Amino acid sequence: MEVLLNGKRTKLNPAQSIGKGGEADVFNIGQNRALKIFKNASHPDYHGLPHEQQAAQERLAVHQEKLKAFPCSLPARIVKPEDLATDLTGKQIVGYSMKFLAGGELLLRYSDRNFRQAGITNESVISIFKDLHTTVGDLHRSGVVIGDFNDLNVMVLGTEANLIDADSFQFGKFFCQVFTQRFVDPLLCDPQAQSLMLFRPHTADSDWYAFAVMLMQCLLFVDPYGGIYKPKGGSKPAVPHDLRPLHRITVFHPAVRYPKPATPYKVLPDELLQYFHLVFEKDSRGQFPVDLLDTLRWTTCTACNTEHARMVCPNCAQAAPAAVKSVTVIRGTVTATQLFTTRGRILAVEYQNGDLRWLVHENGTYRREDGGTVLHGGLDPKMGFALCGNRTLLARDGLLLTLTPDNPHIDRLSVDMFHNQPAVAATESARYWITSGQLMRDGNYGPELVGEVLTGQTQFWVGSKFGFGLYRAGELSVAFTFHTTQPGLNDNISLPKFRGQLLEANCLFTDDRAWFFTSENIQGRTVNRCTVIRPNGTIEATAEAEAGDGSWLSTLRGKCAVGNFLLVATDDGIIRMEPKFNQILKTREFPDTESFVDAGCQLIAGRQGLYVVTSQEIRLLELKAGG
């Protein structure tokens, strides 16, 4: 692809890609600058999608005028258009250059409990939102409304909150026509529609509404309309999950089951809870009161380890501290035995060589399951971990360290990064990594080449028998499988087409299946998908669901592949899913497990039973025959 930037021909290739959204591709052009190129109607991502092709044409038409009129004097945290890029004729604007925020993380990540538990405190989150509050207020005073304000257009560097995707801002005669379901103000939507539909323009008030949504989900790990709505007695029909904002059915509603993995809202002070109640249930609007952020003070209860922002611990104030949990608990057909608990954080758990292995961080020390010290130091959200037998893999900033017990020598390897995460995986006997676009593995006599991939753009996962990976950049999209002990990649895989911005991906393996999970932002909706893939690349079955809808696929976590089926942890217990007739169907329920699992835990299958892993505990579940 070639464009004109400042009158000079600029050639772009997939290796320069640093981002891929539903409407544009972003490339690193050096000197701390990025180039955003809008997808046109002929882009491969839109093949066979006439509605998206028409929308792309309309967006490009608007940008021919809007980008030329873009306001110049905006707050420093706005990543605004700088130089306009055109096609080679110089007549049509196709994108623009902007500041490149190297190492930034989307605000979306800060509402992910796993990401936050790697060393990002609530105090840091409050600092981010105070910084964002200043920018939003300054932006409004300049006559600009963000419009489609959401956690995908806030890029965080340290505690600085930068606004990206500024081309969708609303100013002058240019209205923002798009919205994101979780963040759109219901007062702007058609109350009679069968889906959320914007029928009034975005306003400064709707920006502050979105600000409150983002703050709540970053503090509690649930958005205002999360949880499952189940009216008692069936006296009135259940409102579909995506229409709950129109009826103000929030997580505070008595008929909504609060998600188990979320932080109980009672940890927040009454003043902030009252504000959320007024905004999300009583339609109060206006600028977010910054004093609610300034006065937040977090503390950790020394008795029960609960982190809260109240005068007294909300757990200990309601009742005397409970007795220590029993090591073994029986519920019906299920016996649950506590194997390990910590006041720190469990960072990685794997079942390898017939044993459960784990890495934990506690009191400033990283330790393995046998108590052996791996490393001293604090938690680091940019550090990746993997377990390879008794070896511990630590990776950060393109460097992979392999630490072995009783061996003072630390093995060091250079590895590629993918969206701030190291391209590294491991089985019980071998490491796999990408360096300079080459997928490598441990061989009998040293590193061996598996195959060539795209530098800095490749995600991959490895099971005991085969692995799976993919890369997407610009107009390129490739998925592949590979054998764990033989060279070569099989890239003849036709995955279902990605229709938006890929937010998250994961893959689980048995010997003859890969369960590939993705979460996409598709025109403002978050859609989760599961694709069952055979080692030869054949697609066996697929399924889709709206994120947070209460189905087995409402989240990507809490799943474990065993044999030809998938075990899924939900807030109601474990269920079993199987691929049948190109679909993924529920074939069994285990209701007696409800007390021991939730949708946010990790499941791991072993010979003794099923291991349930949370951030601070590992339990073994054993089911009696017939259970």
XYZ file of C-alpha atoms in Angstrom:
627
model
C 0.000 0.000 0.000
C 1.269 3.496 -0.911
C -0.072 6.925 0.079
C 1.039 10.519 -0.146
C 2.031 12.150 3.146
C 3.269 15.735 2.977
C 3.493 15.251 -0.767
C 5.883 12.307 -0.430
C 5.123 8.731 -1.378
C 4.957 6.573 1.744
C 4.948 2.817 1.389
C 3.264 0.795 4.111
C 3.664 -2.903 4.811
C 1.971 -5.267 7.298
C 5.077 -5.415 9.516
C 4.529 -1.732 10.387
C 1.004 -2.361 11.659
C 0.377 -1.389 15.287
C -3.405 -1.512 15.363
C -6.424 -2.790 13.510
C -9.890 -1.473 14.241
C -13.241 -1.889 12.601
C -12.827 1.272 10.505
C -9.079 1.767 10.008
C -5.588 0.288 10.105
C -2.778 2.033 12.007
C 0.922 1.868 11.088
C 4.146 2.933 12.808
C 5.965 5.307 10.448
C 8.852 6.124 12.790
C 9.933 9.239 14.691
C 7.171 8.633 17.302
C 4.460 9.036 14.671
C 1.699 6.731 13.499
C -0.381 6.775 10.329
C -4.065 5.942 10.432
C -5.518 4.707 7.129
C -9.276 4.396 6.781
C -10.591 1.195 5.235
C -12.332 1.779 1.922
C -15.203 -0.237 0.491
C -12.828 -2.640 -1.265
C -10.861 -3.540 1.888
C -10.684 -7.368 2.382
C -12.264 -7.038 5.849
C -15.480 -5.859 4.151
C -15.707 -8.523 1.443
C -19.244 -9.861 1.312
C -20.500 -7.206 3.754
C -22.433 -4.626 1.695
C -23.614 -2.636 4.731
C -20.039 -2.159 5.961
C -18.894 -1.270 2.443
C -21.534 1.443 2.204
C -20.631 2.768 5.667
C -16.946 2.932 4.669
C -17.802 5.005 1.599
C -19.869 7.403 3.677
C -17.135 7.810 6.312
C -14.529 8.629 3.685
C -16.850 11.183 2.114
C -17.336 12.980 5.455
C -13.601 12.943 6.238
C -12.796 14.836 3.031
C -14.207 17.943 4.728
C -14.141 17.127 8.439
C -10.402 16.454 8.740
C -9.570 19.756 7.048
C -11.795 21.576 9.565
C -10.488 19.751 12.642
C -9.916 22.126 15.629
C -6.280 23.009 16.289
C -6.306 24.190 19.908
C -7.186 21.088 21.897
C -5.913 19.717 25.246
C -2.467 18.109 25.282
C -3.864 14.619 25.960
C -5.721 14.546 22.608
C -4.005 12.456 19.937
C -5.235 14.644 17.109
C -4.735 14.500 13.328
C -1.502 16.169 12.210
C -0.685 15.750 8.504
C -3.315 14.448 6.108
C -2.569 11.421 3.920
C -4.051 11.135 0.434
C -4.153 8.593 -2.357
C -1.439 8.817 -5.004
C -3.485 11.310 -7.033
C -3.425 13.705 -4.081
C -7.166 14.241 -4.423
C -8.747 11.948 -1.844
C -7.913 12.010 1.875
C -7.383 8.436 3.078
C -6.016 9.023 6.576
C -3.747 11.127 8.746
C -0.564 11.024 10.817
C -0.584 11.459 14.593
C 1.514 11.027 17.713
C 2.472 7.407 18.454
C 1.942 6.391 22.093
C 4.486 3.585 22.388
C 3.810 1.168 25.250
C 0.323 2.500 25.978
C -2.534 0.313 27.232
C -6.192 0.762 26.357
C -8.388 1.727 29.310
C -10.338 -1.462 28.556
C -7.500 -3.420 30.178
C -8.006 -1.614 33.484
C -11.452 -3.182 33.855
C -9.847 -6.650 33.577
C -9.231 -8.129 37.024
C -6.360 -10.340 35.823
C -4.517 -7.369 34.340
C -5.097 -5.221 37.420
C -3.922 -7.866 39.874
C -0.460 -7.724 38.323
C 0.387 -4.604 40.304
C -2.061 -1.851 39.258
C -3.656 -0.362 42.356
C -6.982 1.376 42.809
C -5.026 4.529 43.617
C -3.435 4.353 40.149
C -6.859 3.957 38.561
C -8.180 7.005 40.395
C -5.163 9.028 39.210
C -5.922 7.982 35.624
C -9.544 9.092 35.912
C -8.597 12.420 37.522
C -6.302 13.058 34.563
C -9.058 12.029 32.153
C -11.557 14.262 33.977
C -9.376 17.327 33.345
C -9.068 16.537 29.629
C -12.798 15.936 29.131
C -13.662 19.197 30.866
C -11.107 21.166 28.816
C -12.351 19.539 25.608
C -15.943 20.568 26.320
C -14.853 24.140 27.007
C -13.278 24.176 23.537
C -16.646 23.312 21.989
C -15.879 19.641 21.228
C -17.889 16.583 22.296
C -16.200 13.172 22.261
C -19.386 11.402 21.174
C -18.494 7.714 20.984
C -16.645 7.887 24.307
C -15.551 4.397 25.385
C -12.653 2.435 26.864
C -11.197 1.687 23.420
C -10.449 5.340 22.663
C -8.590 6.074 25.902
C -4.899 5.111 25.820
C -3.131 5.028 29.189
C 0.555 5.777 29.697
C 1.438 5.517 33.377
C -1.357 7.568 34.931
C -1.893 9.750 31.857
C -5.144 9.199 29.957
C -4.861 10.089 26.262
C -7.840 10.295 23.921
C -7.372 8.574 20.549
C -9.678 8.133 17.515
C -10.195 11.901 17.536
C -11.524 11.824 13.955
C -14.899 10.726 15.378
C -15.162 13.774 17.697
C -18.265 15.936 17.338
C -17.809 19.649 16.575
C -19.446 22.331 14.461
C -21.698 20.757 11.840
C -19.972 17.383 12.135
C -22.027 15.057 14.311
C -20.771 11.759 15.670
C -23.046 9.084 14.214
C -21.564 6.047 15.982
C -21.886 4.712 19.519
C -20.816 1.806 21.709
C -23.588 -0.142 23.429
C -22.084 -0.260 26.913
C -21.337 3.474 26.991
C -24.133 5.169 25.056
C -26.450 7.365 27.127
C -29.919 5.716 27.036
C -31.491 9.186 27.090
C -30.195 9.580 23.514
C -31.677 6.277 22.328
C -35.098 5.441 20.936
C -37.039 3.993 23.909
C -39.373 2.047 21.588
C -36.680 0.379 19.490
C -35.911 -3.343 19.606
C -32.216 -2.573 19.946
C -30.195 0.400 21.150
C -30.492 3.046 18.426
C -29.105 6.570 18.626
C -31.771 9.125 17.708
C -30.448 12.255 19.440
C -26.963 13.807 19.040
C -24.253 13.137 21.601
C -23.757 15.879 24.201
C -21.309 16.877 26.910
C -23.656 15.174 29.380
C -23.480 11.915 27.444
C -19.676 12.109 27.598
C -19.874 12.352 31.397
C -22.323 9.439 31.428
C -19.717 7.319 29.585
C -17.048 8.554 32.021
C -19.137 7.223 34.922
C -19.615 3.852 33.186
C -15.864 3.486 32.670
C -15.081 4.471 36.252
C -17.566 1.984 37.678
C -16.309 -0.947 35.627
C -12.665 -0.147 36.448
C -13.427 -0.078 40.181
C -15.860 -3.014 40.376
C -15.079 -5.097 37.245
C -18.721 -4.903 36.183
C -20.567 -2.269 34.167
C -23.838 -0.681 35.323
C -25.953 -3.152 33.362
C -23.911 -6.277 34.075
C -25.149 -9.326 35.924
C -28.123 -11.486 34.948
C -31.690 -10.141 35.077
C -34.102 -12.823 36.335
C -37.492 -11.496 37.482
C -39.014 -13.632 40.230
C -42.090 -15.705 39.506
C -42.034 -14.865 35.807
C -44.808 -12.301 36.366
C -43.360 -9.997 33.743
C -41.296 -10.869 30.668
C -37.553 -10.637 31.014
C -36.043 -7.659 29.220
C -33.323 -8.713 26.732
C -29.845 -8.103 28.079
C -28.932 -5.429 25.524
C -32.153 -3.453 26.220
C -31.708 -3.186 29.976
C -30.281 0.377 29.743
C -33.574 1.543 28.202
C -35.403 0.229 31.291
C -32.676 1.314 33.781
C -32.310 -2.275 35.034
C -28.876 -1.980 36.632
C -26.751 -4.253 38.831
C -28.432 -2.509 41.773
C -31.859 -3.850 40.739
C -33.200 -6.513 43.165
C -33.958 -8.909 40.282
C -30.407 -8.747 38.926
C -27.932 -11.364 40.075
C -24.639 -9.603 40.781
C -21.712 -11.371 39.038
C -19.581 -13.478 41.387
C -16.234 -12.366 39.850
C -17.064 -8.672 40.308
C -15.928 -6.701 43.349
C -18.908 -6.199 45.725
C -20.104 -2.624 45.345
C -20.260 -2.194 49.120
C -16.494 -1.493 49.084
C -17.248 1.947 47.592
C -18.242 4.919 49.773
C -21.921 5.796 49.988
C -21.416 9.117 48.177
C -20.021 7.417 45.047
C -22.639 4.649 45.147
C -25.366 7.276 45.415
C -23.942 9.088 42.397
C -23.972 5.874 40.326
C -27.551 5.212 41.462
C -28.696 8.697 40.434
C -27.009 8.538 37.024
C -27.886 4.999 35.967
C -31.321 4.631 37.546
C -32.649 8.186 38.004
C -31.239 9.849 34.830
C -29.217 12.479 36.668
C -26.726 14.168 34.325
C -24.026 16.806 34.383
C -20.275 16.974 34.870
C -18.878 14.225 37.074
C -18.121 15.707 40.547
C -14.327 15.514 40.762
C -14.442 15.678 44.568
C -15.763 12.097 44.515
C -12.354 11.139 43.125
C -10.338 13.509 45.299
C -11.801 12.111 48.526
C -11.457 8.388 47.696
C -9.016 6.697 50.075
C -8.288 2.995 49.696
C -7.204 0.694 52.495
C -6.830 -3.062 52.989
C -8.494 -4.666 56.002
C -5.906 -6.430 58.176
C -8.530 -8.936 59.361
C -10.097 -10.165 56.099
C -7.791 -8.686 53.398
C -10.655 -6.791 51.717
C -9.603 -3.613 49.902
C -12.195 -0.894 50.368
C -12.741 2.877 50.349
C -14.963 3.188 53.423
C -14.340 4.292 57.004
C -14.632 0.689 58.235
C -14.361 -2.638 56.416
C -17.780 -3.472 54.891
C -17.248 -7.183 55.586
C -16.115 -6.967 59.182
C -18.682 -4.283 60.047
C -21.587 -6.567 59.173
C -20.529 -9.642 61.096
C -17.726 -11.089 63.144
C -14.941 -12.548 61.046
C -15.849 -16.048 59.931
C -13.882 -19.061 60.988
C -11.133 -20.313 58.737
C -12.540 -22.069 55.676
C -12.687 -25.836 55.900
C -10.022 -27.577 53.891
C -12.582 -30.067 52.562
C -16.231 -29.265 51.799
C -18.892 -31.622 50.405
C -21.897 -30.370 48.426
C -24.068 -33.168 47.074
C -21.973 -35.106 44.581
C -18.991 -32.745 44.792
C -16.055 -32.821 47.198
C -13.907 -29.676 47.198
C -10.472 -29.717 48.826
C -8.378 -26.604 49.318
C -4.833 -27.264 48.072
C -3.259 -23.822 48.319
C -4.134 -20.346 49.501
C -2.200 -17.078 49.614
C -2.646 -13.461 50.629
C -0.617 -12.591 47.540
C -1.457 -13.375 43.888
C -1.399 -16.635 41.928
C 0.133 -15.694 38.556
C 0.258 -18.932 36.542
C -1.023 -22.482 36.975
C -0.452 -25.504 34.687
C -0.987 -29.260 34.899
C 2.237 -30.787 33.585
C 3.854 -34.237 33.892
C 0.962 -35.422 36.067
C 1.453 -32.638 38.631
C -0.106 -29.240 39.260
C 2.498 -26.478 39.031
C 2.075 -22.821 39.879
C 3.799 -19.476 40.348
C 2.728 -17.126 43.132
C 3.777 -13.628 44.210
C 3.620 -12.892 47.919
C 5.474 -10.421 50.158
C 7.674 -9.164 47.331
C 8.801 -12.638 46.227
C 7.931 -14.877 43.279
C 7.749 -18.539 44.383
C 6.969 -21.898 42.769
C 4.634 -24.613 44.092
C 7.420 -26.220 46.136
C 8.121 -22.938 47.927
C 11.302 -22.296 45.983
C 12.150 -18.646 45.323
C 12.257 -17.624 41.677
C 12.781 -13.869 41.961
C 12.499 -10.958 44.373
C 10.582 -7.844 43.305
C 7.181 -6.233 42.963
C 4.336 -7.158 40.638
C 4.643 -5.860 37.081
C 1.672 -5.709 34.649
C 4.054 -5.748 31.679
C 5.689 -9.023 32.707
C 4.545 -12.298 31.140
C 4.852 -15.711 32.791
C 4.931 -19.323 31.614
C 5.767 -22.632 33.281
C 7.885 -25.274 31.578
C 8.212 -28.162 34.004
C 10.355 -26.931 36.874
C 11.610 -24.017 34.782
C 9.991 -20.579 35.149
C 9.751 -18.260 32.158
C 9.640 -14.505 32.751
C 9.384 -12.095 29.824
C 9.347 -8.326 29.578
C 10.235 -5.702 26.969
C 11.400 -8.231 24.385
C 13.588 -10.282 26.745
C 12.756 -13.847 27.860
C 14.443 -15.134 31.026
C 14.381 -18.836 31.863
C 15.134 -19.634 35.501
C 15.902 -23.186 36.642
C 16.138 -24.309 40.293
C 19.682 -24.693 41.630
C 21.140 -23.278 38.410
C 22.718 -19.821 38.767
C 22.844 -19.408 34.978
C 19.867 -17.470 33.582
C 19.041 -18.259 29.973
C 18.264 -15.067 27.989
C 16.478 -14.876 24.626
C 15.239 -11.935 22.544
C 11.536 -12.259 21.693
C 9.002 -10.313 19.643
C 6.211 -8.419 21.375
C 2.523 -8.399 20.514
C 0.555 -5.445 21.932
C 2.967 -5.064 24.869
C 2.939 -8.803 25.592
C 5.855 -11.193 24.838
C 5.294 -13.806 22.109
C 6.097 -16.788 24.335
C 4.410 -20.101 25.231
C 5.495 -23.361 26.853
C 4.556 -26.989 27.360
C 5.859 -29.266 30.097
C 9.005 -30.012 28.089
C 9.665 -27.178 25.622
C 9.608 -23.411 25.174
C 8.147 -21.728 22.082
C 8.879 -18.139 21.144
C 8.932 -15.703 18.238
C 12.031 -13.706 17.407
C 12.403 -11.481 14.322
C 9.369 -13.087 12.717
C 10.521 -16.662 13.293
C 8.495 -19.075 15.429
C 11.068 -21.145 17.333
C 11.025 -24.039 19.811
C 13.434 -25.973 21.968
C 14.848 -28.913 20.014
C 17.023 -31.846 20.961
C 20.189 -29.948 20.083
C 19.125 -26.336 20.532
C 16.549 -23.903 19.084
C 14.622 -25.148 16.025
C 12.641 -23.153 13.464
C 8.925 -23.990 13.293
C 8.005 -21.443 10.614
C 8.010 -17.834 9.438
C 5.353 -15.476 10.852
C 4.768 -11.716 10.879
C 7.065 -9.754 13.190
C 5.257 -8.062 16.061
C 1.801 -9.095 14.795
C 1.522 -12.763 15.752
C -0.337 -14.407 18.614
C 0.070 -18.125 19.226
C -0.762 -20.859 21.727
C 0.595 -24.384 22.216
C -0.944 -27.643 23.403
C 0.669 -31.000 24.019
C 0.322 -32.177 20.395
C -0.169 -29.069 18.252
C -0.334 -25.301 18.350
C -2.420 -22.555 16.772
C -1.676 -18.942 15.869
C -2.753 -16.007 13.746
C -1.643 -12.620 12.537
C -3.700 -9.703 11.224
C -2.162 -6.523 9.878
C -3.411 -4.112 7.249
C -5.114 -6.155 4.542
C -3.427 -9.395 5.678
C -5.146 -12.033 7.831
C -3.599 -15.495 8.341
C -4.367 -18.351 10.773
C -2.184 -21.437 11.116
C -1.626 -24.669 13.020
C 1.672 -26.425 13.672
C 2.892 -29.721 15.138
C 4.758 -29.462 18.440
C 7.693 -31.616 17.283
C 7.782 -31.153 13.502
C 8.700 -28.101 11.388
C 6.264 -26.189 9.208
C 3.042 -24.197 9.454
C -0.333 -25.155 8.012
C -1.875 -21.837 7.001
C -4.764 -23.241 4.949
C -7.314 -22.351 7.617
C -10.491 -20.450 6.840
C -11.550 -18.919 10.137
C -14.883 -17.114 10.293
C -14.258 -13.553 9.107
C -13.276 -11.012 11.735
C -15.832 -8.195 11.507
C -14.381 -5.641 13.912
C -11.600 -4.822 16.321
C -10.141 -7.877 18.031
C -10.141 -7.169 21.778
C -9.016 -10.459 23.265
C -8.147 -13.988 22.169
C -7.350 -17.281 23.858
C -6.964 -20.920 22.857
C -7.414 -24.195 24.767
C -6.219 -27.601 23.561
C -6.809 -31.312 23.746
C -4.769 -33.742 21.664
C -7.068 -33.384 18.644
C -8.913 -30.075 19.071
C -8.213 -26.407 19.622
C -10.967 -24.263 21.138
C -10.237 -20.751 19.871
C -11.986 -17.880 21.656
C -12.177 -14.274 20.485
C -13.859 -11.096 21.642
C -14.528 -8.402 19.017
C -15.883 -4.882 19.021
C -18.345 -4.949 16.115
C -20.055 -1.611 15.443
C -20.207 -0.785 19.137
C -21.186 -4.298 20.294
C -18.835 -6.743 22.025
C -19.282 -10.178 20.462
C -17.592 -13.338 21.740
C -16.931 -16.284 19.446
C -15.711 -19.855 19.879
C -14.266 -21.811 16.946
C -13.342 -25.493 17.267
C -10.344 -26.313 15.069
C -8.797 -29.679 14.221
C -4.992 -30.070 13.898
C -5.299 -30.156 10.088
C -7.080 -26.784 10.154
C -10.615 -28.093 9.644
C -13.307 -26.000 11.358
C -15.546 -28.374 13.307
C -18.005 -25.950 14.936
C -18.571 -22.304 15.852
C -20.704 -20.319 18.287
C -21.309 -16.623 19.057
C -22.778 -14.639 21.953
C -23.049 -11.086 23.205
C -20.504 -10.397 25.950
C -22.185 -10.370 29.350
C -25.445 -11.966 28.200
C -25.267 -14.734 30.815
C -24.627 -17.540 28.337
C -21.688 -19.963 28.497
C -19.860 -17.696 26.030
C -20.584 -14.402 27.778
C -16.930 -14.347 28.911
C -13.781 -15.960 27.513
C -12.540 -17.225 30.882
C -13.557 -20.120 33.111
C -13.149 -22.863 30.507
C -11.231 -26.124 30.242
C -10.911 -28.496 27.246
C -11.104 -32.218 28.072
C -11.358 -35.044 25.533
C -13.959 -34.013 22.965
C -15.792 -31.528 25.174
C -15.420 -28.223 27.006
C -16.100 -27.651 30.690
C -17.348 -24.137 31.437
C -17.534 -22.430 34.829
C -20.553 -20.165 35.244
C -21.975 -18.416 38.289
C -24.560 -21.260 38.420
C -22.002 -24.065 38.307
C -20.072 -26.051 35.697
C -21.636 -27.110 32.404
C -20.344 -29.303 29.578
C -20.357 -28.174 25.942
C -19.700 -30.393 22.921
C -19.298 -29.778 19.168
C -22.217 -31.374 17.319
C -23.578 -30.733 13.827
C -21.355 -27.643 13.320
C -22.697 -26.181 16.567
C -21.507 -26.168 20.179
C -24.262 -27.583 22.372
C -24.759 -27.974 26.106
C -24.859 -31.687 26.989
C -24.667 -31.709 30.787
C -24.938 -29.567 33.914
C -23.210 -29.987 37.287
C -25.338 -27.845 39.642
C -23.611 -29.106 42.813
C -20.457 -27.242 41.719
C -22.214 -23.856 42.020
C -20.703 -23.108 45.448
C -17.144 -23.555 44.226
C -16.900 -21.794 40.856
C -17.736 -18.569 39.081
C -17.397 -17.242 35.544
C -14.051 -15.623 36.330
C -12.135 -18.611 37.731
C -9.701 -20.861 35.867
C -10.458 -24.563 35.359
C -7.700 -27.147 34.888
C -8.297 -30.871 34.373
C -6.065 -33.418 36.136
C -6.064 -37.097 36.988
C -7.404 -36.469 40.480
C -10.251 -34.219 39.344
C -10.864 -30.636 38.307
C -8.765 -27.814 39.735
C -10.459 -24.454 40.337
C -8.046 -21.520 40.449
C -8.752 -17.976 41.615
C -6.251 -15.209 42.271
C -5.642 -16.444 45.816
C -6.786 -20.058 46.038
C -6.531 -23.462 44.355
C -9.156 -26.119 45.077
C -9.576 -29.648 43.771
C -13.119 -30.693 42.812
C -13.948 -34.394 42.760
C -17.312 -35.490 41.349
C -18.849 -38.772 42.415
C -20.024 -41.175 39.730
C -23.299 -39.916 38.307
C -22.604 -36.370 39.499
